[in-house]
Amino acid sequence: LIARSVEIDRLVLEDLALNLRVNEAGQANWAGSGIAKSRPAGGGGGGKASAQDKGGEMGELPISNLVLGDVRLSDGRVSYKDATSGQAIAVSNADFKASLPGLADRFDLNGGMVVNEQQVTLDFALDSPEALLSGEAASLKSDLASPLLMLGSDLRLQSKPQAAVDGTAKLDIVSMGELLDWLQRPLPAGQKDPGSVALAATFKTEGAKVVLEEATLSGEDLDAKASGSFDGSGDAPKISLLVESGDLNIDRYLPPAADGAVSKAPRRRHGEGAAKRAATQENDGDKGGAISDKPFDLAALRHVEADIRLAIGGVKAAGYAVGPIDLTTTMKDGLLNAELAKLALYGGDVTVSYTH
């Protein structure tokens, strides 16, 4: 510990079982643990000082080395049930092993589990945790696979002196209907399975600029592509984005909405409870309450340059249909220009030009 080196020769968790429940009011049995609570703004209220408060730099690691020997999970189990949606997920035979000869060496996490009677495997590798945490270039490869879903990435990441991302990421779903059935959130009765879905993205770094060469989304009634870039090397970060698509029918891919606490609550008279909601909203913002009516602080956007274009044939989601949408937004030197050339809505067309 004096040398800030941590070595774990053997750590084995056997027969670990978690029982997660959400009741009819939408309350989770793991809520209120305090794990996700944030510190008070500015570090006040007796909170712990950050690394910068202590005089350290963000790139400085709290330990000089970490060695993982026999570290694994054996025969883990998870049971999840949600009374608002009827969803039930059973995980069994969870076996995972982690290995790390040293922080500068390759970290591996491999294993598998049975999820609702289907085998899921995971392979994750990071060639140097020390390099990644220090902001230097590091390679990351990951593969999550099941009979219905494959998620993978092959990336090279760096954060200093500027952000850099190179490589690919992809998601392939064999059948959206079968996937939702497997996860116990089936499509509405009688709704046709839309079939396969594929999402892919390719990144490339050009000097100080991270380029999204192409991102594609494809499926039945889904056809979209995007490209863009981010350059954070100057005083004003520069963002460009182009999104183009035909008609996007999101509803075809969504299960029925869960019967949450809101729909089960008795209807209130107009204005009743508004003061109470306003008083508790600030403290309970992380619980999915109503959106705050406080104005957003957009001062930081004065130091951003952006050029964004959306050209979308139409969107159908949550029972609503909008589009075509043709929107161009630029921002420079604190000046925002937005040109909504066309928005088809409720049988009419909307055009807007805004400068601020």
mmCIF file of C-alpha atoms in Angstrom:
data_model
loop_
_atom_site.group_PDB
_atom_site.id
_atom_site.type_symbol
_atom_site.label_atom_id
_atom_site.label_comp_id
_atom_site.label_asym_id
_atom_site.label_seq_id
_atom_site.Cartn_x
_atom_site.Cartn_y
_atom_site.Cartn_z
ATOM 1 C CA LEU A 1 0.000 0.000 0.000
ATOM 2 C CA ILE A 2 2.877 2.374 0.690
ATOM 3 C CA ALA A 3 4.034 1.849 -2.893
ATOM 4 C CA ARG A 4 0.394 2.276 -4.042
ATOM 5 C CA SER A 5 0.477 -1.195 -5.590
ATOM 6 C CA VAL A 6 -2.520 -3.518 -5.187
ATOM 7 C CA GLU A 7 -2.226 -7.243 -5.832
ATOM 8 C CA ILE A 8 -5.203 -9.586 -5.579
ATOM 9 C CA ASP A 9 -4.040 -13.193 -5.672
ATOM 10 C CA ARG A 10 -7.485 -14.783 -5.380
ATOM 11 C CA LEU A 11 -11.021 -13.427 -5.197
ATOM 12 C CA VAL A 12 -13.836 -15.845 -6.026
ATOM 13 C CA LEU A 13 -17.549 -15.104 -5.679
ATOM 14 C CA GLU A 14 -19.565 -18.316 -5.685
ATOM 15 C CA ASP A 15 -23.355 -18.701 -5.825
ATOM 16 C CA LEU A 16 -23.932 -14.939 -5.740
ATOM 17 C CA ALA A 17 -27.687 -14.283 -6.026
ATOM 18 C CA LEU A 18 -29.512 -11.002 -6.662
ATOM 19 C CA ASN A 19 -33.287 -10.627 -6.489
ATOM 20 C CA LEU A 20 -34.404 -7.386 -8.124
ATOM 21 C CA ARG A 21 -38.044 -6.320 -7.969
ATOM 22 C CA VAL A 22 -40.154 -3.393 -9.190
ATOM 23 C CA ASN A 23 -43.597 -3.196 -7.560
ATOM 24 C CA GLU A 24 -46.868 -2.029 -9.109
ATOM 25 C CA ALA A 25 -46.146 1.561 -8.080
ATOM 26 C CA GLY A 26 -42.889 1.471 -10.032
ATOM 27 C CA GLN A 27 -40.694 1.376 -6.927
ATOM 28 C CA ALA A 28 -37.511 -0.699 -7.161
ATOM 29 C CA ASN A 29 -36.240 -2.672 -4.190
ATOM 30 C CA TRP A 30 -32.708 -1.390 -4.808
ATOM 31 C CA ALA A 31 -33.758 2.293 -4.790
ATOM 32 C CA GLY A 32 -32.719 4.526 -1.911
ATOM 33 C CA SER A 33 -29.333 2.872 -1.486
ATOM 34 C CA GLY A 34 -27.595 6.202 -2.031
ATOM 35 C CA ILE A 35 -25.240 4.709 -4.622
ATOM 36 C CA ALA A 36 -26.320 7.053 -7.398
ATOM 37 C CA LYS A 37 -26.618 10.211 -5.299
ATOM 38 C CA SER A 38 -24.450 13.055 -6.482
ATOM 39 C CA ARG A 39 -22.334 15.374 -4.380
ATOM 40 C CA PRO A 40 -23.537 18.868 -3.571
ATOM 41 C CA ALA A 41 -22.584 21.446 -6.173
ATOM 42 C CA GLY A 42 -19.192 22.984 -5.540
ATOM 43 C CA GLY A 43 -18.141 20.170 -3.252
ATOM 44 C CA GLY A 44 -19.817 21.759 -0.247
ATOM 45 C CA GLY A 45 -21.678 20.151 2.602
ATOM 46 C CA GLY A 46 -18.711 18.220 3.896
ATOM 47 C CA GLY A 47 -18.267 16.192 0.703
ATOM 48 C CA LYS A 48 -14.948 14.601 -0.124
ATOM 49 C CA ALA A 49 -12.466 16.700 -2.045
ATOM 50 C CA SER A 50 -11.725 15.771 -5.616
ATOM 51 C CA ALA A 51 -8.307 14.941 -6.978
ATOM 52 C CA GLN A 52 -7.993 18.486 -8.252
ATOM 53 C CA ASP A 53 -8.989 19.911 -4.843
ATOM 54 C CA LYS A 54 -6.096 17.943 -3.369
ATOM 55 C CA GLY A 55 -3.679 19.376 -5.891
ATOM 56 C CA GLY A 56 -3.537 16.314 -8.121
ATOM 57 C CA GLU A 57 -4.103 16.188 -11.865
ATOM 58 C CA MET A 58 -6.869 14.276 -13.562
ATOM 59 C CA GLY A 59 -4.339 12.054 -15.336
ATOM 60 C CA GLU A 60 -2.627 10.977 -12.125
ATOM 61 C CA LEU A 61 -3.628 7.457 -11.106
ATOM 62 C CA PRO A 62 -4.508 6.732 -7.449
ATOM 63 C CA ILE A 63 -2.409 3.534 -7.566
ATOM 64 C CA SER A 64 0.888 2.713 -9.244
ATOM 65 C CA ASN A 65 -0.053 -0.855 -10.196
ATOM 66 C CA LEU A 66 -2.875 -3.385 -10.041
ATOM 67 C CA VAL A 67 -2.494 -7.141 -10.404
ATOM 68 C CA LEU A 68 -5.468 -9.511 -10.680
ATOM 69 C CA GLY A 69 -4.731 -13.198 -10.222
ATOM 70 C CA ASP A 70 -7.596 -15.657 -9.777
ATOM 71 C CA VAL A 71 -10.538 -13.225 -9.878
ATOM 72 C CA ARG A 72 -13.827 -14.722 -10.996
ATOM 73 C CA LEU A 73 -17.565 -15.085 -10.506
ATOM 74 C CA SER A 74 -18.860 -18.636 -10.359
ATOM 75 C CA ASP A 75 -22.490 -19.749 -10.781
ATOM 76 C CA GLY A 76 -24.016 -16.301 -10.254
ATOM 77 C CA ARG A 77 -27.783 -15.774 -10.465
ATOM 78 C CA VAL A 78 -30.033 -12.765 -11.007
ATOM 79 C CA SER A 79 -33.821 -12.674 -10.859
ATOM 80 C CA TYR A 80 -35.565 -9.536 -12.118
ATOM 81 C CA LYS A 81 -39.343 -8.980 -12.098
ATOM 82 C CA ASP A 82 -41.233 -5.809 -12.958
ATOM 83 C CA ALA A 83 -44.859 -5.710 -11.840
ATOM 84 C CA THR A 84 -45.604 -2.649 -14.006
ATOM 85 C CA SER A 85 -44.776 -4.396 -17.272
ATOM 86 C CA GLY A 86 -44.857 -8.091 -16.375
ATOM 87 C CA GLN A 87 -41.266 -8.432 -17.512
ATOM 88 C CA ALA A 88 -39.241 -11.226 -15.916
ATOM 89 C CA ILE A 89 -35.570 -11.946 -16.555
ATOM 90 C CA ALA A 90 -33.777 -14.934 -15.064
ATOM 91 C CA VAL A 91 -29.982 -15.123 -15.223
ATOM 92 C CA SER A 92 -28.238 -18.320 -14.185
ATOM 93 C CA ASN A 93 -24.868 -20.042 -14.554
ATOM 94 C CA ALA A 94 -23.063 -16.699 -14.649
ATOM 95 C CA ASP A 95 -19.343 -17.502 -14.872
ATOM 96 C CA PHE A 96 -16.830 -14.714 -15.532
ATOM 97 C CA LYS A 97 -13.080 -14.452 -15.112
ATOM 98 C CA ALA A 98 -10.893 -11.328 -15.040
ATOM 99 C CA SER A 99 -7.125 -11.262 -15.513
ATOM 100 C CA LEU A 100 -4.594 -8.432 -15.338
ATOM 101 C CA PRO A 101 -0.827 -9.050 -14.904
ATOM 102 C CA GLY A 102 -0.301 -5.319 -14.338
ATOM 103 C CA LEU A 103 -1.840 -1.937 -15.169
ATOM 104 C CA ALA A 104 0.395 -1.571 -18.223
ATOM 105 C CA ASP A 105 -0.599 -5.056 -19.434
ATOM 106 C CA ARG A 106 -3.663 -6.417 -21.161
ATOM 107 C CA PHE A 107 -6.887 -6.692 -19.152
ATOM 108 C CA ASP A 108 -9.240 -9.531 -20.098
ATOM 109 C CA LEU A 109 -12.787 -10.238 -18.974
ATOM 110 C CA ASN A 110 -14.367 -13.389 -20.380
ATOM 111 C CA GLY A 111 -17.312 -15.564 -19.550
ATOM 112 C CA GLY A 112 -20.938 -16.352 -20.123
ATOM 113 C CA MET A 113 -24.351 -16.777 -18.567
ATOM 114 C CA VAL A 114 -27.794 -18.137 -19.355
ATOM 115 C CA VAL A 115 -30.438 -15.421 -19.755
ATOM 116 C CA ASN A 116 -34.027 -16.639 -20.012
ATOM 117 C CA GLU A 117 -32.755 -20.028 -21.213
ATOM 118 C CA GLN A 118 -30.433 -18.600 -23.882
ATOM 119 C CA GLN A 119 -26.636 -18.586 -23.662
ATOM 120 C CA VAL A 120 -24.914 -15.183 -23.673
ATOM 121 C CA THR A 121 -21.127 -14.822 -23.929
ATOM 122 C CA LEU A 122 -18.833 -11.855 -23.297
ATOM 123 C CA ASP A 123 -15.253 -11.246 -24.417
ATOM 124 C CA PHE A 124 -13.635 -7.948 -23.443
ATOM 125 C CA ALA A 125 -10.001 -6.911 -23.835
ATOM 126 C CA LEU A 126 -8.164 -3.653 -23.116
ATOM 127 C CA ASP A 127 -4.498 -3.675 -24.091
ATOM 128 C CA SER A 128 -3.401 -1.219 -21.353
ATOM 129 C CA PRO A 129 -5.649 0.188 -18.614
ATOM 130 C CA GLU A 130 -2.771 2.437 -17.534
ATOM 131 C CA ALA A 131 -2.579 4.025 -20.979
ATOM 132 C CA LEU A 132 -6.334 4.602 -21.169
ATOM 133 C CA LEU A 133 -6.549 6.122 -17.673
ATOM 134 C CA SER A 134 -3.560 8.351 -18.392
ATOM 135 C CA GLY A 135 -5.058 9.641 -21.620
ATOM 136 C CA GLU A 136 -2.688 7.758 -23.932
ATOM 137 C CA ALA A 137 -3.764 5.560 -26.843
ATOM 138 C CA ALA A 138 -5.262 2.194 -25.914
ATOM 139 C CA SER A 139 -7.037 -0.511 -27.913
ATOM 140 C CA LEU A 140 -10.374 -1.910 -26.767
ATOM 141 C CA LYS A 141 -12.144 -4.926 -28.210
ATOM 142 C CA SER A 142 -15.472 -6.303 -27.029
ATOM 143 C CA ASP A 143 -17.982 -8.895 -28.160
ATOM 144 C CA LEU A 144 -21.331 -9.706 -26.582
ATOM 145 C CA ALA A 145 -23.144 -12.541 -28.327
ATOM 146 C CA SER A 146 -26.394 -14.463 -28.020
ATOM 147 C CA PRO A 147 -28.530 -16.328 -30.568
ATOM 148 C CA LEU A 148 -30.542 -13.148 -31.181
ATOM 149 C CA LEU A 149 -28.115 -10.284 -30.594
ATOM 150 C CA MET A 150 -24.474 -9.474 -31.362
ATOM 151 C CA LEU A 151 -22.777 -6.349 -30.053
ATOM 152 C CA GLY A 152 -19.131 -5.659 -30.799
ATOM 153 C CA SER A 153 -16.455 -2.974 -30.987
ATOM 154 C CA ASP A 154 -12.859 -2.650 -32.131
ATOM 155 C CA LEU A 155 -11.657 0.802 -31.083
ATOM 156 C CA ARG A 156 -8.517 2.743 -30.342
ATOM 157 C CA LEU A 157 -9.135 5.495 -27.785
ATOM 158 C CA GLN A 158 -7.114 8.460 -26.555
ATOM 159 C CA SER A 159 -7.962 11.600 -24.557
ATOM 160 C CA LYS A 160 -4.666 13.543 -24.533
ATOM 161 C CA PRO A 161 -3.537 15.927 -25.909
ATOM 162 C CA GLN A 162 -6.874 15.789 -27.763
ATOM 163 C CA ALA A 163 -9.609 13.214 -27.965
ATOM 164 C CA ALA A 164 -9.053 10.498 -30.568
ATOM 165 C CA VAL A 165 -11.265 7.597 -31.631
ATOM 166 C CA ASP A 166 -10.520 5.127 -34.412
ATOM 167 C CA GLY A 167 -12.313 1.926 -35.288
ATOM 168 C CA THR A 168 -15.762 0.400 -35.548
ATOM 169 C CA ALA A 169 -18.766 -0.482 -33.426
ATOM 170 C CA LYS A 170 -21.770 -2.538 -34.450
ATOM 171 C CA LEU A 171 -25.030 -4.006 -33.251
ATOM 172 C CA ASP A 172 -26.895 -6.778 -35.061
ATOM 173 C CA ILE A 173 -30.322 -8.032 -34.005
ATOM 174 C CA VAL A 174 -31.496 -11.166 -35.787
ATOM 175 C CA SER A 175 -35.189 -10.595 -35.075
ATOM 176 C CA MET A 176 -36.591 -7.682 -33.082
ATOM 177 C CA GLY A 177 -39.799 -9.562 -32.343
ATOM 178 C CA GLU A 178 -37.952 -12.625 -31.062
ATOM 179 C CA LEU A 179 -35.568 -10.448 -29.068
ATOM 180 C CA LEU A 180 -38.459 -8.721 -27.279
ATOM 181 C CA ASP A 181 -40.121 -12.089 -26.653
ATOM 182 C CA TRP A 182 -36.858 -13.354 -25.126
ATOM 183 C CA LEU A 183 -36.672 -10.296 -22.851
ATOM 184 C CA GLN A 184 -40.322 -10.775 -21.825
ATOM 185 C CA ARG A 185 -41.486 -7.504 -23.435
ATOM 186 C CA PRO A 186 -43.292 -8.803 -26.552
ATOM 187 C CA LEU A 187 -44.746 -6.666 -29.298
ATOM 188 C CA PRO A 188 -48.504 -5.978 -29.112
ATOM 189 C CA ALA A 189 -50.666 -8.948 -30.057
ATOM 190 C CA GLY A 190 -51.101 -9.184 -33.807
ATOM 191 C CA GLN A 191 -48.237 -6.811 -34.624
ATOM 192 C CA LYS A 192 -45.893 -8.199 -37.268
ATOM 193 C CA ASP A 193 -42.278 -8.894 -36.373
ATOM 194 C CA PRO A 194 -40.234 -6.201 -38.185
ATOM 195 C CA GLY A 195 -37.306 -8.604 -38.450
ATOM 196 C CA SER A 196 -33.621 -7.792 -38.302
ATOM 197 C CA VAL A 197 -32.004 -4.508 -37.243
ATOM 198 C CA ALA A 198 -28.417 -3.432 -37.837
ATOM 199 C CA LEU A 199 -26.529 -0.450 -36.424
ATOM 200 C CA ALA A 200 -22.917 0.286 -37.387
ATOM 201 C CA ALA A 201 -20.507 3.192 -36.892
ATOM 202 C CA THR A 202 -16.993 3.912 -38.155
ATOM 203 C CA PHE A 203 -14.705 6.468 -36.505
ATOM 204 C CA LYS A 204 -11.443 8.009 -37.674
ATOM 205 C CA THR A 205 -9.113 10.618 -36.219
ATOM 206 C CA GLU A 206 -7.686 13.249 -38.527
ATOM 207 C CA GLY A 207 -5.210 15.413 -36.614
ATOM 208 C CA ALA A 208 -7.192 17.013 -33.783
ATOM 209 C CA LYS A 209 -10.541 16.088 -35.329
ATOM 210 C CA VAL A 210 -12.580 12.978 -34.449
ATOM 211 C CA VAL A 211 -14.625 12.036 -37.498
ATOM 212 C CA LEU A 212 -17.739 9.920 -37.574
ATOM 213 C CA GLU A 213 -17.186 8.677 -41.109
ATOM 214 C CA GLU A 214 -20.537 6.945 -41.232
ATOM 215 C CA ALA A 215 -23.195 5.598 -38.940
ATOM 216 C CA THR A 216 -26.011 3.535 -40.406
ATOM 217 C CA LEU A 217 -29.279 2.187 -39.049
ATOM 218 C CA SER A 218 -31.128 -0.337 -41.166
ATOM 219 C CA GLY A 219 -34.222 -2.446 -40.813
ATOM 220 C CA GLU A 220 -37.764 -2.654 -42.121
ATOM 221 C CA ASP A 221 -39.127 0.922 -42.031
ATOM 222 C CA LEU A 222 -35.743 2.002 -40.679
ATOM 223 C CA ASP A 223 -33.155 3.546 -42.965
ATOM 224 C CA ALA A 224 -30.908 6.290 -41.618
ATOM 225 C CA LYS A 225 -27.327 7.425 -41.897
ATOM 226 C CA ALA A 226 -25.227 10.034 -40.140
ATOM 227 C CA SER A 227 -21.791 11.580 -40.412
ATOM 228 C CA GLY A 228 -19.998 14.316 -38.546
ATOM 229 C CA SER A 229 -16.957 15.437 -36.638
ATOM 230 C CA PHE A 230 -15.747 16.952 -33.369
ATOM 231 C CA ASP A 231 -12.687 19.149 -32.910
ATOM 232 C CA GLY A 232 -11.908 20.180 -29.339
ATOM 233 C CA SER A 233 -8.404 21.490 -29.923
ATOM 234 C CA GLY A 234 -9.265 25.196 -30.173
ATOM 235 C CA ASP A 235 -10.809 27.722 -27.811
ATOM 236 C CA ALA A 236 -14.208 26.919 -29.295
ATOM 237 C CA PRO A 237 -15.083 23.227 -29.811
ATOM 238 C CA LYS A 238 -16.345 22.594 -33.339
ATOM 239 C CA ILE A 239 -19.182 20.163 -34.021
ATOM 240 C CA SER A 240 -20.640 19.124 -37.349
ATOM 241 C CA LEU A 241 -23.435 16.612 -37.891
ATOM 242 C CA LEU A 242 -25.511 15.449 -40.847
ATOM 243 C CA VAL A 243 -28.430 13.051 -40.321
ATOM 244 C CA GLU A 244 -30.408 11.768 -43.299
ATOM 245 C CA SER A 245 -33.208 9.226 -43.382
ATOM 246 C CA GLY A 246 -36.389 8.109 -45.036
ATOM 247 C CA ASP A 247 -39.502 7.388 -42.969
ATOM 248 C CA LEU A 248 -38.665 5.990 -39.534
ATOM 249 C CA ASN A 249 -41.448 3.884 -38.039
ATOM 250 C CA ILE A 250 -40.227 3.485 -34.474
ATOM 251 C CA ASP A 251 -43.580 2.157 -33.246
ATOM 252 C CA ARG A 252 -43.030 -1.107 -35.158
ATOM 253 C CA TYR A 253 -40.100 -1.894 -32.868
ATOM 254 C CA LEU A 254 -41.548 -0.947 -29.475
ATOM 255 C CA PRO A 255 -43.353 -3.123 -26.929
ATOM 256 C CA PRO A 256 -46.506 -1.780 -25.254
ATOM 257 C CA ALA A 257 -45.901 0.921 -22.650
ATOM 258 C CA ALA A 258 -45.693 -0.367 -19.092
ATOM 259 C CA ASP A 259 -48.503 0.422 -16.690
ATOM 260 C CA GLY A 260 -46.439 2.678 -14.443
ATOM 261 C CA ALA A 261 -47.265 4.472 -11.263
ATOM 262 C CA VAL A 262 -48.554 7.520 -13.147
ATOM 263 C CA SER A 263 -51.313 5.628 -14.941
ATOM 264 C CA LYS A 264 -52.356 3.870 -11.746
ATOM 265 C CA ALA A 265 -52.523 7.032 -9.627
ATOM 266 C CA PRO A 266 -55.969 8.599 -9.001
ATOM 267 C CA ARG A 267 -56.677 11.656 -11.144
ATOM 268 C CA ARG A 268 -56.157 14.957 -9.297
ATOM 269 C CA ARG A 269 -58.100 18.180 -9.657
ATOM 270 C CA HIS A 270 -56.412 20.833 -11.782
ATOM 271 C CA GLY A 271 -53.544 22.414 -9.821
ATOM 272 C CA GLU A 272 -53.794 20.018 -6.883
ATOM 273 C CA GLY A 273 -50.395 18.901 -5.707
ATOM 274 C CA ALA A 274 -48.550 21.293 -8.031
ATOM 275 C CA ALA A 275 -46.804 23.048 -5.172
ATOM 276 C CA LYS A 276 -45.713 19.737 -3.678
ATOM 277 C CA ARG A 277 -44.389 18.511 -7.029
ATOM 278 C CA ALA A 278 -42.477 21.732 -7.546
ATOM 279 C CA ALA A 279 -40.958 21.493 -4.074
ATOM 280 C CA THR A 280 -39.858 17.878 -4.457
ATOM 281 C CA GLN A 281 -38.847 17.972 -8.108
ATOM 282 C CA GLU A 282 -35.479 19.570 -7.457
ATOM 283 C CA ASN A 283 -34.529 16.972 -4.862
ATOM 284 C CA ASP A 284 -35.955 14.007 -6.723
ATOM 285 C CA GLY A 285 -34.912 14.843 -10.282
ATOM 286 C CA ASP A 286 -33.149 11.482 -10.620
ATOM 287 C CA LYS A 287 -36.403 9.584 -10.059
ATOM 288 C CA GLY A 288 -37.903 10.316 -13.458
ATOM 289 C CA GLY A 289 -40.190 13.125 -12.312
ATOM 290 C CA ALA A 290 -41.522 15.955 -14.445
ATOM 291 C CA ILE A 291 -39.095 18.143 -16.350
ATOM 292 C CA SER A 292 -38.068 21.199 -14.374
ATOM 293 C CA ASP A 293 -39.488 24.556 -15.473
ATOM 294 C CA LYS A 294 -36.233 26.276 -14.537
ATOM 295 C CA PRO A 295 -34.488 27.897 -17.517
ATOM 296 C CA PHE A 296 -31.553 26.016 -19.014
ATOM 297 C CA ASP A 297 -28.148 27.628 -18.652
ATOM 298 C CA LEU A 298 -26.919 27.872 -22.241
ATOM 299 C CA ALA A 299 -23.991 30.203 -21.548
ATOM 300 C CA ALA A 300 -21.507 27.447 -22.423
ATOM 301 C CA LEU A 301 -22.915 27.267 -25.961
ATOM 302 C CA ARG A 302 -21.484 30.722 -26.656
ATOM 303 C CA HIS A 303 -18.093 29.054 -26.886
ATOM 304 C CA VAL A 304 -19.184 26.310 -29.311
ATOM 305 C CA GLU A 305 -19.206 26.282 -33.101
ATOM 306 C CA ALA A 306 -21.775 23.948 -34.637
ATOM 307 C CA ASP A 307 -23.182 23.064 -38.043
ATOM 308 C CA ILE A 308 -26.052 20.583 -37.843
ATOM 309 C CA ARG A 309 -28.407 19.395 -40.578
ATOM 310 C CA LEU A 310 -31.380 17.040 -40.200
ATOM 311 C CA ALA A 311 -33.130 15.757 -43.327
ATOM 312 C CA ILE A 312 -35.671 13.152 -42.201
ATOM 313 C CA GLY A 313 -38.506 11.754 -44.291
ATOM 314 C CA GLY A 314 -40.736 11.290 -41.253
ATOM 315 C CA VAL A 315 -40.978 9.788 -37.782
ATOM 316 C CA LYS A 316 -43.727 7.638 -36.294
ATOM 317 C CA ALA A 317 -43.347 7.071 -32.559
ATOM 318 C CA ALA A 318 -45.625 6.771 -29.521
ATOM 319 C CA GLY A 319 -48.650 7.102 -31.775
ATOM 320 C CA TYR A 320 -47.517 10.409 -33.302
ATOM 321 C CA ALA A 321 -46.401 11.090 -36.867
ATOM 322 C CA VAL A 322 -44.292 14.062 -37.953
ATOM 323 C CA GLY A 323 -42.305 14.881 -41.042
ATOM 324 C CA PRO A 324 -40.779 15.427 -43.453
ATOM 325 C CA ILE A 325 -38.284 17.400 -41.370
ATOM 326 C CA ASP A 326 -35.660 19.691 -42.901
ATOM 327 C CA LEU A 327 -33.677 21.569 -40.244
ATOM 328 C CA THR A 328 -30.352 23.395 -40.456
ATOM 329 C CA THR A 329 -28.712 24.887 -37.362
ATOM 330 C CA THR A 330 -25.456 26.817 -37.126
ATOM 331 C CA MET A 331 -23.740 28.404 -34.163
ATOM 332 C CA LYS A 332 -20.681 30.657 -34.074
ATOM 333 C CA ASP A 333 -19.444 33.464 -31.816
ATOM 334 C CA GLY A 334 -22.516 33.101 -29.624
ATOM 335 C CA LEU A 335 -24.906 33.562 -32.566
ATOM 336 C CA LEU A 336 -27.475 30.821 -33.190
ATOM 337 C CA ASN A 337 -29.162 30.457 -36.566
ATOM 338 C CA ALA A 338 -31.896 27.865 -37.044
ATOM 339 C CA GLU A 339 -33.706 27.346 -40.336
ATOM 340 C CA LEU A 340 -36.622 24.925 -40.295
ATOM 341 C CA ALA A 341 -37.274 24.734 -44.029
ATOM 342 C CA LYS A 342 -40.064 22.224 -43.575
ATOM 343 C CA LEU A 343 -41.908 20.343 -40.864
ATOM 344 C CA ALA A 344 -45.062 18.438 -41.761
ATOM 345 C CA LEU A 345 -47.285 18.283 -38.692
ATOM 346 C CA TYR A 346 -51.001 17.481 -38.259
ATOM 347 C CA GLY A 347 -51.692 17.772 -41.986
ATOM 348 C CA GLY A 348 -49.936 21.115 -42.400
ATOM 349 C CA ASP A 349 -46.459 22.473 -43.007
ATOM 350 C CA VAL A 350 -44.429 24.570 -40.575
ATOM 351 C CA THR A 351 -41.463 26.769 -41.512
ATOM 352 C CA VAL A 352 -39.361 28.702 -38.982
ATOM 353 C CA SER A 353 -36.343 30.964 -39.235
ATOM 354 C CA TYR A 354 -34.664 31.949 -35.955
ATOM 355 C CA THR A 355 -31.562 33.967 -35.090
ATOM 356 C CA HIS A 356 -30.386 34.761 -31.576
#
